[in-house]
Amino acid sequence: MASQTVGFAVSDEDRERLDRLVEHFGGGNRSAYLRATLKVMESLRRAERLRELQAANHRRLAEQGVSAEDLPDLISKAYKGAHG
């Protein structure tokens, strides 16, 4: 795997926190810590996007007068209509 050194600044007040986290999650290796952090942040980003999509879909349903409680029955009817 190719790698590249990337520089960034960390405030003095954050340095101690960073060092503790690097030690705990990266075994003292900043690169390992960053790789672990990337996975977590990607997961958080996906969860955030899912919440946004769910909220948008709830708004669309509300505009059509459909509640979330109506969905299981509507889905069942649509499924039966497509396969029955």
XYZ file of N, CA and C in Angstrom:
252
model
N 0.842 -1.167 0.000
C 0.000 0.000 0.000
C 0.894 1.238 0.000
N 0.703 2.106 -0.969
C 1.474 3.348 -1.018
C 0.974 4.286 0.066
N 1.868 5.084 0.573
C 1.459 6.047 1.597
C 2.126 7.377 1.332
N 1.537 8.391 1.921
C 2.023 9.745 1.734
C 1.928 10.463 3.069
N 2.938 11.202 3.417
C 2.915 11.981 4.647
C 2.052 13.219 4.428
N 1.161 13.433 5.359
C 0.268 14.582 5.298
C 0.463 15.384 6.580
N 0.690 16.658 6.438
C 0.900 17.496 7.613
C -0.363 18.260 7.988
N -0.601 18.367 9.282
C -1.692 19.207 9.762
C -1.334 19.701 11.150
N -1.960 20.778 11.533
C -1.651 21.407 12.816
C -2.630 20.932 13.883
N -2.121 20.775 15.090
C -2.925 20.411 16.252
C -2.617 21.435 17.331
N -3.666 22.006 17.895
C -3.451 23.003 18.943
C -2.802 22.347 20.160
N -2.135 23.165 20.949
C -1.487 22.656 22.156
C -2.496 21.969 23.073
N -3.673 22.536 23.167
C -4.682 21.959 24.067
C -5.210 20.619 23.548
N -5.170 20.401 22.234
C -5.640 19.136 21.664
C -4.543 18.077 21.589
N -3.310 18.472 21.690
C -2.187 17.542 21.516
C -2.215 16.410 22.543
N -2.488 16.755 23.799
C -2.525 15.739 24.842
C -3.663 14.749 24.581
N -4.806 15.258 24.182
C -5.930 14.381 23.845
C -5.576 13.471 22.680
N -4.970 14.042 21.658
C -4.562 13.256 20.500
C -3.586 12.151 20.912
N -2.610 12.510 21.705
C -1.624 11.520 22.133
C -2.285 10.372 22.899
N -3.238 10.689 23.780
C -3.942 9.636 24.529
C -4.722 8.727 23.591
N -5.411 9.334 22.622
C -6.205 8.548 21.678
C -5.320 7.703 20.768
N -4.217 8.263 20.329
C -3.268 7.516 19.495
C -2.734 6.322 20.267
N -2.413 6.525 21.509
C -1.896 5.428 22.332
C -2.956 4.336 22.500
N -4.167 4.758 22.787
C -5.235 3.781 23.042
C -5.687 3.046 21.777
N -6.007 3.799 20.725
C -6.602 3.202 19.525
C -5.584 2.818 18.457
N -4.397 3.398 18.533
C -3.388 3.099 17.515
C -2.140 2.460 18.065
N -2.157 2.101 19.346
C -0.968 1.498 19.942
C 0.253 2.396 19.852
N 0.018 3.707 19.880
C 1.116 4.666 19.781
C 1.468 5.052 18.352
N 0.829 4.427 17.387
C 1.106 4.684 15.977
C 0.032 5.624 15.417
N 0.443 6.830 15.062
C -0.537 7.814 14.559
C -1.218 7.363 13.278
N -0.492 6.696 12.417
C -1.090 6.214 11.163
C -2.167 5.176 11.441
N -1.889 4.265 12.366
C -2.884 3.253 12.732
C -4.106 3.918 13.357
N -3.862 4.923 14.194
C -4.970 5.657 14.801
C -5.820 6.338 13.731
N -5.173 6.968 12.771
C -5.905 7.658 11.717
C -6.731 6.675 10.892
N -6.187 5.529 10.576
C -6.943 4.518 9.828
C -8.179 4.086 10.619
N -8.017 3.873 11.920
C -9.157 3.497 12.758
C -10.177 4.621 12.811
N -9.711 5.852 12.903
C -10.604 7.006 12.957
C -11.367 7.170 11.649
N -10.713 6.933 10.526
C -11.383 7.051 9.230
C -12.577 6.100 9.149
N -12.393 4.872 9.626
C -13.489 3.904 9.603
C -14.659 4.384 10.447
N -14.373 4.913 11.616
C -15.429 5.401 12.507
C -16.145 6.592 11.884
N -15.390 7.523 11.342
C -15.998 8.725 10.768
C -16.813 8.394 9.523
N -16.367 7.432 8.726
C -17.167 7.002 7.572
C -18.475 6.398 8.030
N -18.439 5.638 9.098
C -19.648 5.037 9.652
C -20.600 6.125 10.150
N -20.064 7.110 10.834
C -20.893 8.228 11.299
C -21.490 8.990 10.125
N -20.722 9.166 9.074
C -21.219 9.872 7.889
C -22.376 9.107 7.247
N -22.246 7.773 7.145
C -23.332 6.962 6.586
C -24.583 7.055 7.454
N -24.408 7.013 8.766
C -25.548 7.109 9.684
C -26.226 8.470 9.552
N -25.448 9.521 9.427
C -25.992 10.864 9.246
C -26.785 10.953 7.944
N -26.241 10.411 6.893
C -26.915 10.416 5.588
C -28.218 9.630 5.649
N -28.206 8.496 6.339
C -29.416 7.699 6.495
C -30.483 8.482 7.253
N -30.097 9.180 8.319
C -31.062 10.005 9.062
C -31.651 11.090 8.168
N -30.810 11.708 7.336
C -31.296 12.745 6.415
C -32.296 12.163 5.422
N -31.985 10.987 4.871
C -32.888 10.349 3.917
C -34.197 9.951 4.583
N -34.123 9.425 5.800
C -35.330 9.051 6.520
C -36.205 10.268 6.785
N -35.603 11.370 7.198
C -36.360 12.587 7.468
C -37.024 13.098 6.188
N -36.299 13.068 5.080
C -36.862 13.521 3.804
C -38.031 12.629 3.396
N -37.874 11.318 3.587
C -38.958 10.403 3.233
C -40.168 10.589 4.140
N -39.957 10.856 5.411
C -41.078 11.124 6.318
C -41.813 12.398 5.908
N -41.065 13.411 5.472
C -41.703 14.649 4.991
C -42.541 14.370 3.749
N -41.992 13.594 2.815
C -42.732 13.268 1.590
C -44.002 12.490 1.913
N -43.892 11.548 2.824
C -45.070 10.772 3.218
C -46.117 11.675 3.856
N -45.679 12.560 4.726
C -46.607 13.475 5.398
C -47.318 14.361 4.378
N -46.602 14.802 3.364
C -47.211 15.616 2.310
C -48.305 14.851 1.570
N -48.174 13.523 1.538
C -49.162 12.678 0.866
C -50.228 12.157 1.834
N -50.141 12.565 3.088
C -51.098 12.126 4.085
C -50.876 10.699 4.557
N -49.659 10.192 4.415
C -49.335 8.825 4.833
C -48.464 8.892 6.079
N -48.832 8.112 7.101
C -48.022 8.069 8.319
C -47.095 6.857 8.267
N -46.086 6.889 9.103
C -45.146 5.771 9.169
C -45.869 4.483 9.580
N -46.915 4.611 10.371
C -47.680 3.445 10.812
C -48.434 2.797 9.651
N -48.735 3.561 8.614
C -49.445 3.034 7.444
C -48.538 2.204 6.533
N -47.254 2.383 6.647
C -46.318 1.783 5.695
C -46.334 0.256 5.626
N -46.308 -0.452 6.741
C -46.290 -1.916 6.614
C -47.464 -2.455 5.793
N -48.660 -1.931 6.023
C -49.832 -2.391 5.275
C -49.730 -2.007 3.796
N -49.269 -0.793 3.519
C -49.125 -0.351 2.132
C -48.070 -1.185 1.397
N -46.985 -1.489 2.073
C -45.926 -2.299 1.460
C -46.439 -3.705 1.194
N -47.153 -4.257 2.160
C -47.709 -5.599 1.986
C -48.663 -5.644 0.800
N -49.531 -4.659 0.692
C -50.471 -4.602 -0.432
C -49.730 -4.459 -1.763
N -48.720 -3.617 -1.792
C -47.962 -3.414 -3.032
C -47.222 -4.694 -3.410
N -46.672 -5.388 -2.421
C -45.945 -6.622 -2.685
C -46.884 -7.694 -3.230
N -48.036 -7.834 -2.602
C -49.009 -8.834 -3.044
C -49.501 -8.507 -4.461
N -49.684 -7.223 -4.740
C -50.133 -6.814 -6.072
C -49.101 -7.117 -7.148
N -47.839 -7.021 -6.792
C -46.765 -7.270 -7.755
C -46.473 -8.758 -7.932
N -46.815 -9.551 -6.939
C -46.475 -10.970 -6.960
C -47.700 -11.876 -6.862
N -48.861 -11.347 -7.053
C -50.000 -12.202 -6.795
C -50.978 -12.231 -7.860
